[in-house]
Amino acid sequence: MPRTADANSALREKTRERVLQAAVRLFSRHGFDGTSVRALAQEAGIAAGLLYAHFESKEAVLVALMQSSMTDVARTLDDADREPTARDFVTTMLESAVTLLDEHRDLWRLGYGLRHQPEVLARLELPLAQLMHQFHQRLEQALRQRGVREPGIEALLLFATVDGISQQYVQHDGDYPIAAVIRAAASRWPATAPSRKRKADRP
Amino acid sequence: MPRTADANSALREKTRERVLQAAVRLFSRHGFDGTSVRALAQEAGIAAGLLYAHFESKEAVLVALMQSSMTDVARTLDDADREPTARDFVTTMLESAVTLLDEHRDLWRLGYGLRHQPEVLARLELPLAQLMHQFHQRLEQALRQRGVREPGIEALLLFATVDGISQQYVQHDGDYPIAAVIRAAASRWPATAPSRKRKADRP
Amino acid sequence: MPRTADANSALREKTRERVLQAAVRLFSRHGFDGTSVRALAQEAGIAAGLLYAHFESKEAVLVALMQSSMTDVARTLDDADREPTARDFVTTMLESAVTLLDEHRDLWRLGYGLRHQPEVLARLELPLAQLMHQFHQRLEQALRQRGVREPGIEALLLFATVDGISQQYVQHDGDYPIAAVIRAAASRWPATAPSRKRKADRP
Amino acid sequence: MPRTADANSALREKTRERVLQAAVRLFSRHGFDGTSVRALAQEAGIAAGLLYAHFESKEAVLVALMQSSMTDVARTLDDADREPTARDFVTTMLESAVTLLDEHRDLWRLGYGLRHQPEVLARLELPLAQLMHQFHQRLEQALRQRGVREPGIEALLLFATVDGISQQYVQHDGDYPIAAVIRAAASRWPATAPSRKRKADRP
DNA sequence: AATGAATGAGGTTTCATTCAT
DNA sequence: AATGAATGAAACCTCATTCAT
């Protein structure tokens, strides 16, 4: 009689997870092309062939990885959106980003490396541009609601700042005075809540 | 009968240049591993074998490329250093960076892609960390001289901001309100010159 | 509690049969190497591993198939042997062959494909040459008994003709005027029964 | 300075030819799938990689082979078409076929093996059905001109006979009384030239 | 009897690099 | 300086087969 369906399912999940974890580690260090499937399988502790029972191709592993990273992004905004003032918003967003980076440092390093290769991105069919657009929209809206003038431009600047700080933080790998930098960055934004006018309460 | 030494030398230089230009284009689009020597030679209009008369290896082409990009960075600082106030310093540095990016967009894309792969960087023997350290030192010094408090932290923030804006600018490929973003970014920095105290004129 | 031995045995037989049928279909279309065990198992509706409870290897499936086809051949001769004249003998043999081909078209296609690869045949250990020799012997004997002169040569010709017609018939897959061709082929052979002389009754 | 264009061209041609010859030998013995590219290259005396400078894929080698074999077929008909009577036509066609088979025995063995695998043929995009149709048309026309009644059916029979004899001949590899079989086969066809009526000279 | 996860050898193909000319 | 045929290592992936359950 076969293994129980449950046992099988657990087995599959475990292996899949090991592959993904090995992939983050190796891809982020040696690059996607610099990581052979054999090396990947070895790091995951499985036979090379088995990888293809879980992923269609080496590329599919990368795609799975990046997709999981893309859903993570929105969280920083969700966290920040609870703050009333622009300054707190920025602070929280940066702190949330740092938490994220601490958890998934390698995954993000990988993403940063991929971002600037259009043909590669196209092959992976990741909706990156679309995601960034949505992110910017939400940023602009958040800043407008907190009384920031020129929220479109300011959103771009904030995005760039968060992105820049994040990359520096990831790159310095430990010895980066992130708290102080966050404080300095946030101090550039107004600490006062906007006068309580929203769409709804116009006279 | 041999060509004159001069003519030969000029030919060499021309071919070398064509290879480098082809390399920026292809590496930045398809990645280093995604570009075959054959494709590179074809794009440069030469036979594959000839490439090895000019470069030791495919990797050496990449190294030559990155080195040329690294020397460029200092220019933004040189330009900015002539400005008296922090705000003008930031403005000029960003404007200078944009000029640089306009000229060498692909080269920078390539660099951004490489930056986060430690093992790859190690193989290329590029003194990236060292360069970034120097750059930070100069930034800190520049800010201190212009009366900025906590110049160490502020230098980090400025670096991150310039880096973030640059990447966004490169990535948006044309439709980025760079002037407005620069203005917004610079507006965060003091517009007044420091009281005229330099090293020399302490009592 | 175990199933009864009978039920088990019937199950085994059914599964085995399904595998064989799936194998004819797939092997004949995609070739032996072009058919994976996985695909074979799927077509048979069983798990890949189970195949090995019924056959030693993928090759063993092929061997079983070909053996079953080889025993079939003799039937055409058995059928034809009842006819008194050479012409009827040929007619019946061809008609019997057509019946066989209609029943096992794919199996024969498969066999035709294998026939000309000596090293493959050797690996399968099919006594093909031996079988063809026996077949030829019986043909020669049959023709001699029906008064055909040079029965050895004529047997070769008859064999070739039956073989050629059979392959054309299989290949045309439906639109082949087989009846007319059989008539034309048979018309080449004498329609008279031999005078009732056998070995024994020479003076 | 590069090799002369001529020298290069000769080099290429030589290598290509060696690959093709190695391919006939190996494919015909072990089958297409049973022959690895490595084995093929070794038999051809070249490095495995070089094969791909001459052929797009292993499959392309097979296609090149089969194409060359297909042009050969028409020759047997050209030869036979010079004969005035049906019997001589058949004799010459068979003799011509034998010459062909002697020259390209392995190539034809290969073809016979491929013929019955529809999906494989489809992938190779060989116009086999079309070719066989043309061949049949020419046969029918030839027989009609030589006064054979029911030339359509007779052409099919002749085709099958030639095909059958050819395969037997190839398969017996030496010890086949081909001359006698040809004589026996041809004796079935009328030895008289048709009364000299052609389309044009009807009253 | 039956399942399907797992293995690891071997398949085709690509590619950086060398070398004869 | 320049060519492109040739090499051979290594890449990705498939597959027959085994094995725990």
PDB file of C-alpha atoms in Angstrom, chain D residues 12-172:
ATOM      1  CA  ARG D  12      34.268  22.146 -43.257  1.00  0.00           C
ATOM      2  CA  GLU D  13      33.186  19.830 -46.033  1.00  0.00           C
ATOM      3  CA  LYS D  14      35.506  17.087 -44.872  1.00  0.00           C
ATOM      4  CA  THR D  15      34.261  17.212 -41.311  1.00  0.00           C
ATOM      5  CA  ARG D  16      30.656  17.317 -42.358  1.00  0.00           C
ATOM      6  CA  GLU D  17      31.134  14.290 -44.548  1.00  0.00           C
ATOM      7  CA  ARG D  18      32.796  12.332 -41.781  1.00  0.00           C
ATOM      8  CA  VAL D  19      29.921  13.052 -39.467  1.00  0.00           C
ATOM      9  CA  LEU D  20      27.381  11.907 -42.013  1.00  0.00           C
ATOM     10  CA  GLN D  21      29.219   8.700 -42.686  1.00  0.00           C
ATOM     11  CA  ALA D  22      29.611   7.962 -39.011  1.00  0.00           C
ATOM     12  CA  ALA D  23      25.928   8.680 -38.550  1.00  0.00           C
ATOM     13  CA  VAL D  24      24.783   6.159 -41.166  1.00  0.00           C
ATOM     14  CA  ARG D  25      26.895   3.506 -39.593  1.00  0.00           C
ATOM     15  CA  LEU D  26      25.780   4.083 -36.033  1.00  0.00           C
ATOM     16  CA  PHE D  27      22.162   5.105 -36.537  1.00  0.00           C
ATOM     17  CA  SER D  28      21.508   2.091 -38.734  1.00  0.00           C
ATOM     18  CA  ARG D  29      22.985  -0.299 -36.201  1.00  0.00           C
ATOM     19  CA  HIS D  30      21.858   1.099 -32.870  1.00  0.00           C
ATOM     20  CA  GLY D  31      19.027   3.324 -33.941  1.00  0.00           C
ATOM     21  CA  PHE D  32      18.858   7.090 -33.733  1.00  0.00           C
ATOM     22  CA  ASP D  33      18.106   7.228 -30.036  1.00  0.00           C
ATOM     23  CA  GLY D  34      20.512   4.425 -29.370  1.00  0.00           C
ATOM     24  CA  THR D  35      23.359   6.509 -30.721  1.00  0.00           C
ATOM     25  CA  SER D  36      24.702   9.206 -28.441  1.00  0.00           C
ATOM     26  CA  VAL D  37      26.193  12.367 -29.827  1.00  0.00           C
ATOM     27  CA  ARG D  38      29.377  11.488 -28.030  1.00  0.00           C
ATOM     28  CA  ALA D  39      29.553   8.126 -29.761  1.00  0.00           C
ATOM     29  CA  LEU D  40      28.770   9.785 -33.059  1.00  0.00           C
ATOM     30  CA  ALA D  41      31.511  12.350 -32.672  1.00  0.00           C
ATOM     31  CA  GLN D  42      33.989   9.709 -31.656  1.00  0.00           C
ATOM     32  CA  GLU D  43      33.173   7.555 -34.674  1.00  0.00           C
ATOM     33  CA  ALA D  44      33.605  10.648 -36.834  1.00  0.00           C
ATOM     34  CA  GLY D  45      36.894  11.386 -35.125  1.00  0.00           C
ATOM     35  CA  ILE D  46      35.970  14.845 -33.926  1.00  0.00           C
ATOM     36  CA  ALA D  47      35.166  16.520 -30.629  1.00  0.00           C
ATOM     37  CA  ALA D  48      31.552  16.337 -29.586  1.00  0.00           C
ATOM     38  CA  GLY D  49      31.111  20.078 -29.645  1.00  0.00           C
ATOM     39  CA  LEU D  50      32.241  20.443 -33.208  1.00  0.00           C
ATOM     40  CA  LEU D  51      29.245  18.543 -34.461  1.00  0.00           C
ATOM     41  CA  TYR D  52      27.153  21.564 -33.632  1.00  0.00           C
ATOM     42  CA  ALA D  53      29.200  23.789 -35.885  1.00  0.00           C
ATOM     43  CA  HIS D  54      27.965  21.687 -38.774  1.00  0.00           C
ATOM     44  CA  PHE D  55      24.498  20.619 -37.738  1.00  0.00           C
ATOM     45  CA  GLU D  56      21.923  22.337 -35.624  1.00  0.00           C
ATOM     46  CA  SER D  57      21.216  19.216 -33.650  1.00  0.00           C
ATOM     47  CA  LYS D  58      21.569  15.481 -33.684  1.00  0.00           C
ATOM     48  CA  GLU D  59      18.227  15.341 -35.391  1.00  0.00           C
ATOM     49  CA  ALA D  60      19.467  17.599 -38.164  1.00  0.00           C
ATOM     50  CA  VAL D  61      22.115  14.996 -38.960  1.00  0.00           C
ATOM     51  CA  LEU D  62      19.406  12.414 -39.431  1.00  0.00           C
ATOM     52  CA  VAL D  63      17.391  14.724 -41.634  1.00  0.00           C
ATOM     53  CA  ALA D  64      20.381  15.467 -43.835  1.00  0.00           C
ATOM     54  CA  LEU D  65      20.915  11.745 -44.177  1.00  0.00           C
ATOM     55  CA  MET D  66      17.355  10.917 -45.095  1.00  0.00           C
ATOM     56  CA  GLN D  67      17.114  13.733 -47.566  1.00  0.00           C
ATOM     57  CA  SER D  68      20.098  12.433 -49.435  1.00  0.00           C
ATOM     58  CA  SER D  69      18.493   8.993 -49.499  1.00  0.00           C
ATOM     59  CA  MET D  70      15.223  10.297 -50.854  1.00  0.00           C
ATOM     60  CA  THR D  71      16.726  11.836 -53.935  1.00  0.00           C
ATOM     61  CA  ASP D  72      18.284   8.454 -54.676  1.00  0.00           C
ATOM     62  CA  VAL D  73      14.974   6.690 -55.104  1.00  0.00           C
ATOM     63  CA  ALA D  74      14.035   8.360 -58.335  1.00  0.00           C
ATOM     64  CA  ARG D  75      17.143   6.949 -59.975  1.00  0.00           C
ATOM     65  CA  THR D  76      15.809   3.413 -60.046  1.00  0.00           C
ATOM     66  CA  LEU D  77      12.833   4.617 -62.010  1.00  0.00           C
ATOM     67  CA  ASP D  78      14.951   6.686 -64.366  1.00  0.00           C
ATOM     68  CA  ASP D  79      17.030   3.625 -65.125  1.00  0.00           C
ATOM     69  CA  ALA D  80      14.036   1.361 -65.656  1.00  0.00           C
ATOM     70  CA  ASP D  81      12.142   3.832 -67.777  1.00  0.00           C
ATOM     71  CA  ARG D  82      14.469   3.218 -70.707  1.00  0.00           C
ATOM     72  CA  GLU D  83      13.279  -0.367 -71.073  1.00  0.00           C
ATOM     73  CA  PRO D  84      10.564  -1.097 -73.636  1.00  0.00           C
ATOM     74  CA  THR D  85       8.755  -4.055 -72.061  1.00  0.00           C
ATOM     75  CA  ALA D  86       7.217  -4.377 -68.640  1.00  0.00           C
ATOM     76  CA  ARG D  87       9.374  -7.371 -67.839  1.00  0.00           C
ATOM     77  CA  ASP D  88      12.595  -5.536 -68.658  1.00  0.00           C
ATOM     78  CA  PHE D  89      11.289  -2.541 -66.782  1.00  0.00           C
ATOM     79  CA  VAL D  90      10.827  -4.612 -63.661  1.00  0.00           C
ATOM     80  CA  THR D  91      14.166  -6.352 -64.101  1.00  0.00           C
ATOM     81  CA  THR D  92      16.050  -3.113 -64.524  1.00  0.00           C
ATOM     82  CA  MET D  93      14.279  -1.418 -61.694  1.00  0.00           C
ATOM     83  CA  LEU D  94      15.134  -4.265 -59.332  1.00  0.00           C
ATOM     84  CA  GLU D  95      18.718  -4.393 -60.515  1.00  0.00           C
ATOM     85  CA  SER D  96      19.043  -0.667 -60.103  1.00  0.00           C
ATOM     86  CA  ALA D  97      17.586  -0.926 -56.629  1.00  0.00           C
ATOM     87  CA  VAL D  98      20.110  -3.594 -55.742  1.00  0.00           C
ATOM     88  CA  THR D  99      22.960  -1.404 -56.946  1.00  0.00           C
ATOM     89  CA  LEU D 100      21.625   1.364 -54.779  1.00  0.00           C
ATOM     90  CA  LEU D 101      21.289  -0.886 -51.772  1.00  0.00           C
ATOM     91  CA  ASP D 102      24.809  -2.177 -52.240  1.00  0.00           C
ATOM     92  CA  GLU D 103      26.099   1.352 -52.192  1.00  0.00           C
ATOM     93  CA  HIS D 104      24.000   2.602 -49.309  1.00  0.00           C
ATOM     94  CA  ARG D 105      22.972  -0.471 -47.409  1.00  0.00           C
ATOM     95  CA  ASP D 106      23.115   1.182 -43.986  1.00  0.00           C
ATOM     96  CA  LEU D 107      21.334   4.278 -45.120  1.00  0.00           C
ATOM     97  CA  TRP D 108      18.444   2.187 -46.375  1.00  0.00           C
ATOM     98  CA  ARG D 109      18.331   0.039 -43.290  1.00  0.00           C
ATOM     99  CA  LEU D 110      17.985   3.252 -41.367  1.00  0.00           C
ATOM    100  CA  GLY D 111      15.176   4.424 -43.587  1.00  0.00           C
ATOM    101  CA  TYR D 112      13.304   1.144 -43.284  1.00  0.00           C
ATOM    102  CA  GLY D 113      13.494   1.446 -39.524  1.00  0.00           C
ATOM    103  CA  LEU D 114      12.142   4.976 -39.506  1.00  0.00           C
ATOM    104  CA  ARG D 115       9.327   4.484 -41.941  1.00  0.00           C
ATOM    105  CA  HIS D 116       6.766   3.172 -39.556  1.00  0.00           C
ATOM    106  CA  GLN D 117       7.010   5.729 -36.796  1.00  0.00           C
ATOM    107  CA  PRO D 118       4.594   8.486 -37.720  1.00  0.00           C
ATOM    108  CA  GLU D 119       5.403  10.878 -34.880  1.00  0.00           C
ATOM    109  CA  VAL D 120       9.092  10.628 -35.544  1.00  0.00           C
ATOM    110  CA  LEU D 121       8.636  11.255 -39.233  1.00  0.00           C
ATOM    111  CA  ALA D 122       6.451  14.232 -38.473  1.00  0.00           C
ATOM    112  CA  ARG D 123       9.192  15.752 -36.360  1.00  0.00           C
ATOM    113  CA  LEU D 124      11.711  15.316 -39.121  1.00  0.00           C
ATOM    114  CA  GLU D 125       9.389  17.011 -41.584  1.00  0.00           C
ATOM    115  CA  LEU D 126      10.279  14.609 -44.341  1.00  0.00           C
ATOM    116  CA  PRO D 127       7.787  14.638 -47.220  1.00  0.00           C
ATOM    117  CA  LEU D 128       7.658  10.862 -47.262  1.00  0.00           C
ATOM    118  CA  ALA D 129       3.989  10.386 -48.123  1.00  0.00           C
ATOM    119  CA  GLN D 130       4.272  12.866 -50.933  1.00  0.00           C
ATOM    120  CA  LEU D 131       7.321  11.140 -52.313  1.00  0.00           C
ATOM    121  CA  MET D 132       5.685   7.763 -52.234  1.00  0.00           C
ATOM    122  CA  HIS D 133       2.696   9.159 -54.042  1.00  0.00           C
ATOM    123  CA  GLN D 134       4.850  10.570 -56.820  1.00  0.00           C
ATOM    124  CA  PHE D 135       6.694   7.314 -57.069  1.00  0.00           C
ATOM    125  CA  HIS D 136       3.450   5.423 -57.430  1.00  0.00           C
ATOM    126  CA  GLN D 137       2.229   7.827 -60.109  1.00  0.00           C
ATOM    127  CA  ARG D 138       5.355   7.303 -62.157  1.00  0.00           C
ATOM    128  CA  LEU D 139       5.092   3.546 -61.779  1.00  0.00           C
ATOM    129  CA  GLU D 140       1.496   3.520 -62.896  1.00  0.00           C
ATOM    130  CA  GLN D 141       2.307   5.655 -65.912  1.00  0.00           C
ATOM    131  CA  ALA D 142       5.242   3.408 -66.821  1.00  0.00           C
ATOM    132  CA  LEU D 143       3.121   0.263 -66.653  1.00  0.00           C
ATOM    133  CA  ARG D 144       0.272   1.790 -68.616  1.00  0.00           C
ATOM    134  CA  GLN D 145       2.644   2.820 -71.362  1.00  0.00           C
ATOM    135  CA  ARG D 146       3.904  -0.741 -71.520  1.00  0.00           C
ATOM    136  CA  GLY D 147       0.424  -2.134 -72.062  1.00  0.00           C
ATOM    137  CA  VAL D 148      -0.262  -3.454 -68.581  1.00  0.00           C
ATOM    138  CA  ARG D 149      -3.926  -3.605 -67.708  1.00  0.00           C
ATOM    139  CA  GLU D 150      -5.114  -2.214 -64.354  1.00  0.00           C
ATOM    140  CA  PRO D 151      -1.897  -0.234 -64.093  1.00  0.00           C
ATOM    141  CA  GLY D 152      -2.983   1.381 -60.815  1.00  0.00           C
ATOM    142  CA  ILE D 153      -3.293  -1.894 -58.938  1.00  0.00           C
ATOM    143  CA  GLU D 154      -0.298  -3.373 -60.710  1.00  0.00           C
ATOM    144  CA  ALA D 155       1.806  -0.380 -59.745  1.00  0.00           C
ATOM    145  CA  LEU D 156       0.919  -0.966 -56.102  1.00  0.00           C
ATOM    146  CA  LEU D 157       1.836  -4.623 -56.413  1.00  0.00           C
ATOM    147  CA  LEU D 158       5.087  -3.817 -58.144  1.00  0.00           C
ATOM    148  CA  PHE D 159       5.952  -1.249 -55.522  1.00  0.00           C
ATOM    149  CA  ALA D 160       5.243  -3.729 -52.746  1.00  0.00           C
ATOM    150  CA  THR D 161       7.291  -6.388 -54.488  1.00  0.00           C
ATOM    151  CA  VAL D 162      10.303  -4.155 -55.044  1.00  0.00           C
ATOM    152  CA  ASP D 163      10.059  -2.946 -51.481  1.00  0.00           C
ATOM    153  CA  GLY D 164       9.732  -6.453 -50.089  1.00  0.00           C
ATOM    154  CA  ILE D 165      12.615  -7.849 -52.103  1.00  0.00           C
ATOM    155  CA  SER D 166      14.811  -4.891 -51.219  1.00  0.00           C
ATOM    156  CA  GLN D 167      14.257  -5.364 -47.525  1.00  0.00           C
ATOM    157  CA  GLN D 168      14.876  -9.083 -47.666  1.00  0.00           C
ATOM    158  CA  TYR D 169      18.018  -8.451 -49.644  1.00  0.00           C
ATOM    159  CA  VAL D 170      19.295  -5.899 -47.170  1.00  0.00           C
ATOM    160  CA  GLN D 171      18.415  -8.083 -44.250  1.00  0.00           C
ATOM    161  CA  HIS D 172      20.098 -11.243 -45.494  1.00  0.00           C
TER     162      HIS D 172
END
